[in-house]
Coordinates of C-alpha atoms in Angstrom, one line a residue:
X1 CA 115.6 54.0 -12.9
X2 CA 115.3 54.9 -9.6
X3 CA 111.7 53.8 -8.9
X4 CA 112.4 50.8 -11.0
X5 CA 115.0 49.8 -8.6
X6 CA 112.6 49.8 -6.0
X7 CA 110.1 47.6 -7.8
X8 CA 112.8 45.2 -8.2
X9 CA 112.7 42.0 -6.3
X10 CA 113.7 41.6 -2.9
X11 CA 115.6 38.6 -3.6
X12 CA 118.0 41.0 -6.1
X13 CA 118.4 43.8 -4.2
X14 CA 119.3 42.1 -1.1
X15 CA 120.4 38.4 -1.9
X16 CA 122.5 37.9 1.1
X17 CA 119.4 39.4 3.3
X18 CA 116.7 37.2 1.6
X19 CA 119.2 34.1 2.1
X20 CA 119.6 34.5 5.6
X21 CA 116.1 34.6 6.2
X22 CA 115.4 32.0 4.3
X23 CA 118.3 29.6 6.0
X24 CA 116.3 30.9 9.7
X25 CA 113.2 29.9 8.7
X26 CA 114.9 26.5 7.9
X27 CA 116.3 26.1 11.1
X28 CA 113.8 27.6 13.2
X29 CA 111.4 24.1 11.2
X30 CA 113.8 21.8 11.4
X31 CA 114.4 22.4 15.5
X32 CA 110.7 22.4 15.7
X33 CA 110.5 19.0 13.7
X34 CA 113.9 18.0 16.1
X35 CA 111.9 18.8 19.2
X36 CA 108.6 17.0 18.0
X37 CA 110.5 13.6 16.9
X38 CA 112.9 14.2 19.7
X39 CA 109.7 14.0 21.6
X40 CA 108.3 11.1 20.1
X41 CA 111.2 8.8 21.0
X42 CA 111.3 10.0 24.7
X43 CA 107.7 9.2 25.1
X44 CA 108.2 5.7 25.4
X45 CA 111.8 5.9 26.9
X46 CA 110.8 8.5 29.8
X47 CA 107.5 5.5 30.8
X48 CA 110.6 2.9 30.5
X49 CA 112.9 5.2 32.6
X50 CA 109.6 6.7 34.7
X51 CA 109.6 2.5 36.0
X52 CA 113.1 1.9 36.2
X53 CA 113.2 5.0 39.2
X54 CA 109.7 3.5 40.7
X55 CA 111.5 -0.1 40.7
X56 CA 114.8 1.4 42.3
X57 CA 112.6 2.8 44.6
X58 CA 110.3 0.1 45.9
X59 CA 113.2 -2.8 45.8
X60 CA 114.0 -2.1 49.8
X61 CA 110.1 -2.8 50.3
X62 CA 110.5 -6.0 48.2
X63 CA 114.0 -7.6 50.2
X64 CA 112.1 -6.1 53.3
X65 CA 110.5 -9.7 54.2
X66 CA 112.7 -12.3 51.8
X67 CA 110.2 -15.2 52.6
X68 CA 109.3 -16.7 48.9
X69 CA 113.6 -16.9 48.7
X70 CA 114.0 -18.8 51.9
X71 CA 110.8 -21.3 51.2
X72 CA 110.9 -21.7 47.1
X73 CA 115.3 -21.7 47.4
X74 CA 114.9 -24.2 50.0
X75 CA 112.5 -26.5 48.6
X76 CA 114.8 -27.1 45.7
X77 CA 117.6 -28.1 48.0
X78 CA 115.4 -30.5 49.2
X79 CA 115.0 -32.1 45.6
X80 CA 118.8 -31.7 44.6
X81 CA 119.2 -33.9 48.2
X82 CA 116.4 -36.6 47.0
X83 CA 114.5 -35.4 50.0
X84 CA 110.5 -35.6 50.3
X85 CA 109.5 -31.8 49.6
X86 CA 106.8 -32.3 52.5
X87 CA 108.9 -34.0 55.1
X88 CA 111.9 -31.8 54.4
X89 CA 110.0 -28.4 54.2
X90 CA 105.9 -29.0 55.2
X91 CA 105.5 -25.0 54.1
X92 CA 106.0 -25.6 50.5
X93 CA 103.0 -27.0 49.3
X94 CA 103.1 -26.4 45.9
X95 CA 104.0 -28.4 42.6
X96 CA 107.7 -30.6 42.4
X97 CA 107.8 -28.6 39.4
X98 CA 108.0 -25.7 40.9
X99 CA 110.9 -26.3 43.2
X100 CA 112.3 -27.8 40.0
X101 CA 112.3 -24.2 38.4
X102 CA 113.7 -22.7 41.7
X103 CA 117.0 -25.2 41.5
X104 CA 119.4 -21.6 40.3
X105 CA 118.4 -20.1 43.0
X106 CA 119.7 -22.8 45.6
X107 CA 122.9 -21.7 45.8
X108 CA 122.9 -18.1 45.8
X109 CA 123.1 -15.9 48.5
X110 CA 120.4 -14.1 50.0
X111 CA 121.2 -11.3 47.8
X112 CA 121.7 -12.8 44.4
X113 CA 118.4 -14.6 45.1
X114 CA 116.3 -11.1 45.9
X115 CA 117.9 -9.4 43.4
X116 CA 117.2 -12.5 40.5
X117 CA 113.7 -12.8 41.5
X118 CA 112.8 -9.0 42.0
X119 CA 113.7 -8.7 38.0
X120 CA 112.1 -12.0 37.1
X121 CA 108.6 -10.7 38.5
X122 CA 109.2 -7.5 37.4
X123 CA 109.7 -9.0 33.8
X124 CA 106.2 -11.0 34.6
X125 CA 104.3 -9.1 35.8
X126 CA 105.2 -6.1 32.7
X127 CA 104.4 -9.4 30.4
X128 CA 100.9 -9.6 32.1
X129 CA 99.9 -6.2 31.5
X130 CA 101.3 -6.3 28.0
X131 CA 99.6 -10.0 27.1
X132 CA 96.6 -8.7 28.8
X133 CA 96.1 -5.4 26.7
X134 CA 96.8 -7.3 23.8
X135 CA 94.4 -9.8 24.5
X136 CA 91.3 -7.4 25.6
X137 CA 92.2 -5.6 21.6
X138 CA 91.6 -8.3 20.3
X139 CA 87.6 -8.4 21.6
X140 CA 87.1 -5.1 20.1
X141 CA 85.8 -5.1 16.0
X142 CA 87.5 -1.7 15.9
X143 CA 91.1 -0.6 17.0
X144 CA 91.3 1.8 19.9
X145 CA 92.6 5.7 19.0
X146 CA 95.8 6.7 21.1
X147 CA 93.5 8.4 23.1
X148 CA 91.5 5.4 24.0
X149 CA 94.6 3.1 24.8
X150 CA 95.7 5.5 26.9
X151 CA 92.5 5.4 29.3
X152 CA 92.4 1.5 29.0
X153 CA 96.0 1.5 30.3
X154 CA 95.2 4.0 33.2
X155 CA 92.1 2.5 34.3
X156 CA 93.4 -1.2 34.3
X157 CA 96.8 -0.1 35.8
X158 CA 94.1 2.1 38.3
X159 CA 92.3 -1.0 38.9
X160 CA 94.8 -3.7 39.4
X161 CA 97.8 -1.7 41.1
X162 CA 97.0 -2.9 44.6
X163 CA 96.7 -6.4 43.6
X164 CA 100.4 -6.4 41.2
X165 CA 102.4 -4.7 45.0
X166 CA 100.4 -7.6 46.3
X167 CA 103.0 -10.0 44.2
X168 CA 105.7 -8.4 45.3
X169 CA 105.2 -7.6 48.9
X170 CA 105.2 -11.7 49.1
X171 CA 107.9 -12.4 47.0
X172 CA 105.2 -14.1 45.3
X173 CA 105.6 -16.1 41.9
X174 CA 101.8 -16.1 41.0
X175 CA 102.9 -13.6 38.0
X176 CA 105.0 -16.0 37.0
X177 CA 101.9 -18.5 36.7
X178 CA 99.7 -16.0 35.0
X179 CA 101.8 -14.6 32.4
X180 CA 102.7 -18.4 31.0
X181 CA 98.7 -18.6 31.2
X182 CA 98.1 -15.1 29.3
X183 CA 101.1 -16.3 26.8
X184 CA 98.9 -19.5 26.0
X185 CA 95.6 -17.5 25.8
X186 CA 97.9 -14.8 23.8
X187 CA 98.4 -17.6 21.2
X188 CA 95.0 -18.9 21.1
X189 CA 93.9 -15.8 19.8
X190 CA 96.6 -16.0 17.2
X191 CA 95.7 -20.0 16.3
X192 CA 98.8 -21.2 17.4
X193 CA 97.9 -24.5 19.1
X194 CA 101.0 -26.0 20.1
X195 CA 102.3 -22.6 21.6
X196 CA 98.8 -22.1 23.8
X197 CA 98.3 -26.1 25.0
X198 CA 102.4 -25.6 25.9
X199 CA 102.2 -22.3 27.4
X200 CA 98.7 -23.5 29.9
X201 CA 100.6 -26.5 30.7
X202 CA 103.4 -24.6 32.7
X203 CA 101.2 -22.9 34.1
X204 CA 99.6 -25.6 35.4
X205 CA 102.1 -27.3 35.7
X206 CA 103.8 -24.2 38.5
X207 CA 100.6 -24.3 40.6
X208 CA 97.4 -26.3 39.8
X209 CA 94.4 -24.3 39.0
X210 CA 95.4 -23.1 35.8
X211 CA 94.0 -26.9 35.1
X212 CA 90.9 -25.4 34.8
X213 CA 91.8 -24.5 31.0
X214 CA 92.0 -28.0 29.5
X215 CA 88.3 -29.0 29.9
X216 CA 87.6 -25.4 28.4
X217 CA 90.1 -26.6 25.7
X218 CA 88.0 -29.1 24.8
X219 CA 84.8 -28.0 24.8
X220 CA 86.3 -25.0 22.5
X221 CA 87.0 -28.0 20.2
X222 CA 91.0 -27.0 20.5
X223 CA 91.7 -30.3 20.5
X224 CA 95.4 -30.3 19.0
X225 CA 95.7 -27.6 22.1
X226 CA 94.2 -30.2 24.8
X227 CA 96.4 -33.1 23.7
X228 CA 99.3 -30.4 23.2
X229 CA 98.5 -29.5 27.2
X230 CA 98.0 -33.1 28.6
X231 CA 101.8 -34.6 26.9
X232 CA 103.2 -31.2 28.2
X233 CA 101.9 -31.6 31.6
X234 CA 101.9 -34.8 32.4
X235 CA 106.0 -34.8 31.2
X236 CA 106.9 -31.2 33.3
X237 CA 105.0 -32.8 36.7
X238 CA 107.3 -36.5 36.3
X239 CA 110.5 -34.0 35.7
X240 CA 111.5 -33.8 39.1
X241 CA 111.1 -37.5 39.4
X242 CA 112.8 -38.6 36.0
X243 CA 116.3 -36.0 37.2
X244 CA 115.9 -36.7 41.2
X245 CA 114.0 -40.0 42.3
X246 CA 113.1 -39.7 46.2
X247 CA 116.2 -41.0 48.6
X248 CA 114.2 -42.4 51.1
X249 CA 110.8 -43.0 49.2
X250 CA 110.4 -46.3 49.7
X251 CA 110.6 -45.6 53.9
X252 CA 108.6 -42.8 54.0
X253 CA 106.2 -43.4 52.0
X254 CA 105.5 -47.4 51.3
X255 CA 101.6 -46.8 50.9
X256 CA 101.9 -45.0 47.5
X257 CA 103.9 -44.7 44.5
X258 CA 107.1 -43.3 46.2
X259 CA 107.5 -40.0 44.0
X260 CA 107.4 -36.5 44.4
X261 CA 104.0 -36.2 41.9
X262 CA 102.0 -39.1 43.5
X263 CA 103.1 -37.7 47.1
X264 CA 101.8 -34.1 46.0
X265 CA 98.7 -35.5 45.0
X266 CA 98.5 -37.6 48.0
X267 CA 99.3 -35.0 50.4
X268 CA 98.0 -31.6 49.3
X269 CA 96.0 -31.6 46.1
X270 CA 93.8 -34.3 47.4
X271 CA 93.2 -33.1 50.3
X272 CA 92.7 -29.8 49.5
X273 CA 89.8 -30.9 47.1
X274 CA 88.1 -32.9 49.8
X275 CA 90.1 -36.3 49.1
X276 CA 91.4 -38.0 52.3
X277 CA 91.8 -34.8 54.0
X278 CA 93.5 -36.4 56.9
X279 CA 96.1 -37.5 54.7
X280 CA 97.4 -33.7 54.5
X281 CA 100.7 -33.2 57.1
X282 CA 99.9 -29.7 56.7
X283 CA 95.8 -28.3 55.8
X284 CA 96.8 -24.9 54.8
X285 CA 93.3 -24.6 53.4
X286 CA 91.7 -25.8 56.4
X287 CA 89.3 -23.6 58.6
X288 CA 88.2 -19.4 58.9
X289 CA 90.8 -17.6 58.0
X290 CA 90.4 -13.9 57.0
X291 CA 93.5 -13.9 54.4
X292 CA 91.7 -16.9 52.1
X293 CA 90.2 -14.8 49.6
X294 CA 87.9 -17.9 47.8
X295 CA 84.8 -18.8 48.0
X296 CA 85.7 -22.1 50.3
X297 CA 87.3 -19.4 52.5
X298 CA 84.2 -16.6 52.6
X299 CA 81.8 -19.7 53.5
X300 CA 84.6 -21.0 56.1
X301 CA 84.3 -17.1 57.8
X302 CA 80.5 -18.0 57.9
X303 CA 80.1 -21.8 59.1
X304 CA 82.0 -23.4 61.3
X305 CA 83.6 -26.5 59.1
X306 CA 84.3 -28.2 62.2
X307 CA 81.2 -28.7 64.2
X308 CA 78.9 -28.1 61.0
X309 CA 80.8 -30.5 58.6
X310 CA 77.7 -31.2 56.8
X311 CA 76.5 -27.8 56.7
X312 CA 79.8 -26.1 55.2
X313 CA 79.9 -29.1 52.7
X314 CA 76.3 -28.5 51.7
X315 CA 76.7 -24.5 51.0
X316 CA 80.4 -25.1 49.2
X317 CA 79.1 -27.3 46.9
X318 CA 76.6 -25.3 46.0
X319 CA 78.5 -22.0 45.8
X320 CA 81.1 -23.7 43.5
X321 CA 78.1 -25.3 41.8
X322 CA 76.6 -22.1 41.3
X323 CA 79.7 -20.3 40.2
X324 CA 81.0 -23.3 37.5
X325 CA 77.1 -23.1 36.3
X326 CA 77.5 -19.2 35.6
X327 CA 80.8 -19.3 34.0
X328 CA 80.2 -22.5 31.9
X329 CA 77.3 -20.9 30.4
X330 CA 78.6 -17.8 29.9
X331 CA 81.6 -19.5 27.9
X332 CA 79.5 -21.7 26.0
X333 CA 77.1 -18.8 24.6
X334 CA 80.2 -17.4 23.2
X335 CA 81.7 -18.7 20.0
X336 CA 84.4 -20.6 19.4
X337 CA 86.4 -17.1 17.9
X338 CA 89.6 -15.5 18.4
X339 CA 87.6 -12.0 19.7
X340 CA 85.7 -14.8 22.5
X341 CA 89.1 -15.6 24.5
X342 CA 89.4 -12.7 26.0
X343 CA 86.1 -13.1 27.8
X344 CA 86.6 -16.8 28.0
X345 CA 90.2 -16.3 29.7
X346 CA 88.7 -14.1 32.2
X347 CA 86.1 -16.0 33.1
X348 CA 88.6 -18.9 33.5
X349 CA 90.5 -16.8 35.7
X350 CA 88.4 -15.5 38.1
X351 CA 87.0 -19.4 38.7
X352 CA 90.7 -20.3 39.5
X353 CA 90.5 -17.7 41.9
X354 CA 86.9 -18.1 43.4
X355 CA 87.2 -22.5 43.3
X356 CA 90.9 -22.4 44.9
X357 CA 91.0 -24.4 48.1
X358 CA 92.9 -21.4 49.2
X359 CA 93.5 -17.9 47.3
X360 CA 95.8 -14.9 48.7
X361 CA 96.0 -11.8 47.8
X362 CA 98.7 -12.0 45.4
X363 CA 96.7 -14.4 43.4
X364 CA 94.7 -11.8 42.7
X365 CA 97.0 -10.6 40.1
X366 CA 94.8 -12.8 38.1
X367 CA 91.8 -10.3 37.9
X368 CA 94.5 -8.0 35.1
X369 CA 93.2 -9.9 32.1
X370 CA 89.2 -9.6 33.5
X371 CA 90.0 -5.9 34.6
X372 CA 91.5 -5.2 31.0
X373 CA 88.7 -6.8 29.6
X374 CA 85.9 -5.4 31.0
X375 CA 88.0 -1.7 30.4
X376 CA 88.4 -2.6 26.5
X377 CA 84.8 -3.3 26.1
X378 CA 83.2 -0.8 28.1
X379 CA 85.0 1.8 25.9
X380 CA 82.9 0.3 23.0
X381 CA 79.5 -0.6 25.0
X382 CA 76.9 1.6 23.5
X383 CA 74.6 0.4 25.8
X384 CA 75.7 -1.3 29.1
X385 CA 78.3 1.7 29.6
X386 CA 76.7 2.7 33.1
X387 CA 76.3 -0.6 34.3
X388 CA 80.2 -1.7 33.8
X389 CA 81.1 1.6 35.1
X390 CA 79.4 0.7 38.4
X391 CA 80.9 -2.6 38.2
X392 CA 83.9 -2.1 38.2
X393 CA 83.9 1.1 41.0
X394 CA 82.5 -1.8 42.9
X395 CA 84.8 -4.3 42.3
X396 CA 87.3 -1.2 42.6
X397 CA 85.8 -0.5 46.5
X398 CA 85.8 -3.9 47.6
X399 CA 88.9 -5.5 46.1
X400 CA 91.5 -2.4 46.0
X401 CA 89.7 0.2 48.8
X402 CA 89.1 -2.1 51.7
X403 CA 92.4 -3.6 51.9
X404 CA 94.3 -0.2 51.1
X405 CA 96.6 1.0 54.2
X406 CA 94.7 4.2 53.8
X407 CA 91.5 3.2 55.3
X408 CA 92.8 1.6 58.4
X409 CA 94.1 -2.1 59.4
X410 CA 90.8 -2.3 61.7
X411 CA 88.6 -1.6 58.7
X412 CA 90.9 -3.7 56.5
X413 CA 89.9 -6.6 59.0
X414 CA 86.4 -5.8 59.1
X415 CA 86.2 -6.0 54.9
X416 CA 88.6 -8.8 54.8
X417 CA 85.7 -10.5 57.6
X418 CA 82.8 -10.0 55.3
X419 CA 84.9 -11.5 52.2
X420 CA 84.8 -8.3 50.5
X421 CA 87.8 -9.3 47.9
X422 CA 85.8 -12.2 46.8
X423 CA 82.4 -10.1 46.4
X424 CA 85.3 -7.7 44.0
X425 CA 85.7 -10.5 42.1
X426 CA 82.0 -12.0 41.6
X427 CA 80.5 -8.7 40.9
X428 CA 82.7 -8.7 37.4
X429 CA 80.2 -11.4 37.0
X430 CA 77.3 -9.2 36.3
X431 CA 79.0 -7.0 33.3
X432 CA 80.4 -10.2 32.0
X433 CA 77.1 -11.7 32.0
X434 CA 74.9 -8.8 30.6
X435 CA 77.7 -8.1 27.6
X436 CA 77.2 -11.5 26.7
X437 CA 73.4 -11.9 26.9
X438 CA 73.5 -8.7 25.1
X439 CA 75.7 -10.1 22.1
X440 CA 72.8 -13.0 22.1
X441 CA 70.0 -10.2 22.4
X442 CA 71.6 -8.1 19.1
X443 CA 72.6 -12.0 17.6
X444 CA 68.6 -13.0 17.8
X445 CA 67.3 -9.1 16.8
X446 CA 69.8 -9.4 13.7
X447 CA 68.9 -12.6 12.4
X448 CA 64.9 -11.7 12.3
X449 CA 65.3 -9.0 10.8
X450 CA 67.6 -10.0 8.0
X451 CA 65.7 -11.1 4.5
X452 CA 65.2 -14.7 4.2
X453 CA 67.5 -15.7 1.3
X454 CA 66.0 -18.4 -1.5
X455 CA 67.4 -21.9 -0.4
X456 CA 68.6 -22.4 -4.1
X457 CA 71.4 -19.5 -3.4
X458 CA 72.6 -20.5 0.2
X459 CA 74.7 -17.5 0.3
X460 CA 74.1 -13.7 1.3
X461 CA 73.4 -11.3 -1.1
X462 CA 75.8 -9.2 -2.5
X463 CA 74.1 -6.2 -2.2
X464 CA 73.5 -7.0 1.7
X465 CA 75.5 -5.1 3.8
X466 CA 76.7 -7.2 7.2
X467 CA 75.1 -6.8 10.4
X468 CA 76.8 -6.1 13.2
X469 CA 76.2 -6.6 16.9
X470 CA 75.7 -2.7 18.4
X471 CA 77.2 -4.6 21.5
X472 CA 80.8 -4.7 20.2
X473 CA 80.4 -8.0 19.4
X474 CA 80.1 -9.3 15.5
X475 CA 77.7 -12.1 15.6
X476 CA 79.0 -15.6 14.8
X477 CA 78.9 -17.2 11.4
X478 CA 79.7 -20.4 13.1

């Protein structure tokens, strides 16, 4: 009896024991399993809370120079008054649509108005990074692993940090402009026409350049887009003259159509573009000037515009030649696919940039969706890996490291001398260029190599697997 009470069970002899351990266990798993999903939801809310602190932080940089909300505020007053943007305030020089946008901030104070526009370019400039990763996905045949995203997102945060403080050591509103252009390439991708013509337009519409995107609209055979973009546009630029016709148009300006549009286009657009430049009360654009980042402003550093007129007009012409050349093939060897906009967009982008009469540094902001881009793709580039890596340490030197506080303000001048921001930028040019020629390389190999297929069929074979591009790219079946 004895030894066969010792053979017994463990669970018999000593229930209340054998319970407890079993009810530890439990809760020793179940806190593990609290701690792991506890730390699955913090994850994201300790990045959210992490940028919360680092805006708290930087906000008394931001108010430290408040000169977008004197200029943009005031420049709305002017239109609320009927008032000539130009002749009331000669510094704002951009689009009547603009100040149209800026009419809440009018009448608050100086505080309300930092405090409003610190959290509407925080919002845009978080939209850009978020449109911009979700754009450069959508180039890749695969998904990234978590791994993976996480490097894209460090690199291209790496990369483009300098130019997003840019933004808001200005009080700039270019990521305003670029996240309504990244929300209209966004829906491209997607096939939603009306959204992405829309979208472009207000960009556009906010500041000029982003005009670039309805002749690429076209040629994409978007059509239902392009139209979408040209009603849009032409009805946001004649806003400010449909709600507040010019007071004193007639006086001030009896040569032209007496509106705030036709005087834009009169006075700074045209000019800027080389159309009656001496109609231009203010050339902002106009001579050598270190902080013009474009290629009219590297080439103004080099030849002297105003005793070499010919000369500079000669070698801009050809550098903008040059640089449309480069890009509009580039964009034309790619199909006419959801997985091409993301190259196409960041071409786009860094010709708005380079063809700019005049480009600061906080319209660099821009380069996120090329940066992202080039990031996405060279995760998945079995064979140009080493060349976009030295791209974009380049671009990385020239465009981040020469104009870091770091290196010095008399090194920052020498870089900023020798256009190094604009070299940054055309460099991309050369990864761009070889992953496309690449894709066309792997497009041309495939297609020799595949079997012929009888003309009576038409179709593949069943038995055929699909060839891919090793390039990241699948080939068209366009």
């Amino acid at each position: 009896m004895r030894n066969q009470a010792y053979a017994a069970p463990l669970a018999k002899r000593y229930p209340v024991a054998s319970t407890g351990m079993i009810a530890a266990v439990r809760v020793v798993l179940s806190l593990v399993n609290f701690a792991e999903n506890l730390g699955r939801q913090l994850r994201p809310r300790s990045v959210w809370l992490l940028m919360i602190v680092a805006a708290a932080i930087y906000y008394p940089r931001f108010v430290k120079l408040p000169g977008g909300m004197e200029t943009y505020p005031q420049a709305a007053s002017c239109l609320w008054h009927g008032q000539m943007l130009q002749a009331c305030d000669a510094g704002f020089t951009y689009p009547p649509f603009f100040a149209l946008v800026m009419l809440p901030f009018a009448p608050m104070p100086l505080w309300l108005r930092d405090l409003a526009w610190y959290v509407v370019t925080l919002a845009a400039t978080i939209g850009s990074f978020k449109l911009s990763e979700s754009i450069a996905r959508k180039a890749l045949p695969a998904p990234l692993g978590h791994a993976e995203l996480c490097w894209l997102r460090f690199f291209a945060l790496l990369l483009s940090a300098k130019l997003i403080l840019a933004v808001f050591e200005n009080q700039a509103y270019d990521a305003l402009v670029v996240v309504a252009a990244l929300f209209g390439l966004a829906a491209l991708c997607e096939g939603r026409a009306f959204v992405a013509g829309a979208s472009l337009a207000f960009a556009a519409a906010l500041k000029a350049t982003p005009l670039i995107f309805l002749p690429y609209l076209l040629w994409k055979r978007h059509f239902t887009a392009a139209a979408i973009f040209g009603v849009v546009y032409a009805l946001a630029s004649l806003l400010p003259d449909i709600l507040f016709g010019p007071a004193d148009g007639d006086a001030y300006f009896s040569a032209y159509f007496s509106t705030y549009f036709s005087t834009w286009l009169h006075q700074v657009a045209g000019p800027a573009f080389g159309i009656n430049p001496a109609g231009a009360p203010f050339a902002f654009w106009d001579g050598a000037n270190i902080l013009n980042h474009s290629l009219r402003g590297a080439i103004s550093l080099n030849i002297d515009e105003a005793h070499s007129r010919s000369v500079f007009d000669t070698a801009l012409a050809a550098a903008d030649g040059s640089l449309i050349i480069v890009v509009g093939t580039l964009i034309a060897l790619l199909p006419r696919r959801s997985r091409s906009v993301a190259i196409d967009g960041s071409l786009l982008l860094i010709a708005m940039l380079m063809l700019s009469p005049m480009t600061s540094r906080s319209h660099y902001v821009a380069l996120l969706l090329p940066y992202m881009t080039l990031v996405a793709l060279n995760l998945r580039d079995a064979r140009s890996a080493a060349l976009g890596r030295t791209v974009l340490a380049v671009s990385f030197a020239l465009v981040t490291l020469a104009g870091n506080d770091a290196v010095g303000e008399a090194f920052t001048v020498w870089a900023y001398r020798r256009s190094a921001m604009v070299l940054g930028t055309l460099v991309l040019l050369i990864y761009f260029a070889a992953l496309v020629l690449q894709r066309q390389v792997s497009l041309i190999g495939n297609l020799a190599a595949r079997p012929l297929v009888p003309a009576t069929t038409g179709t593949q074979r069943a038995s055929e697997p699909p060839f891919r591009s090793q390039s990241g790219f699948p080939p068209s079946r366009e």
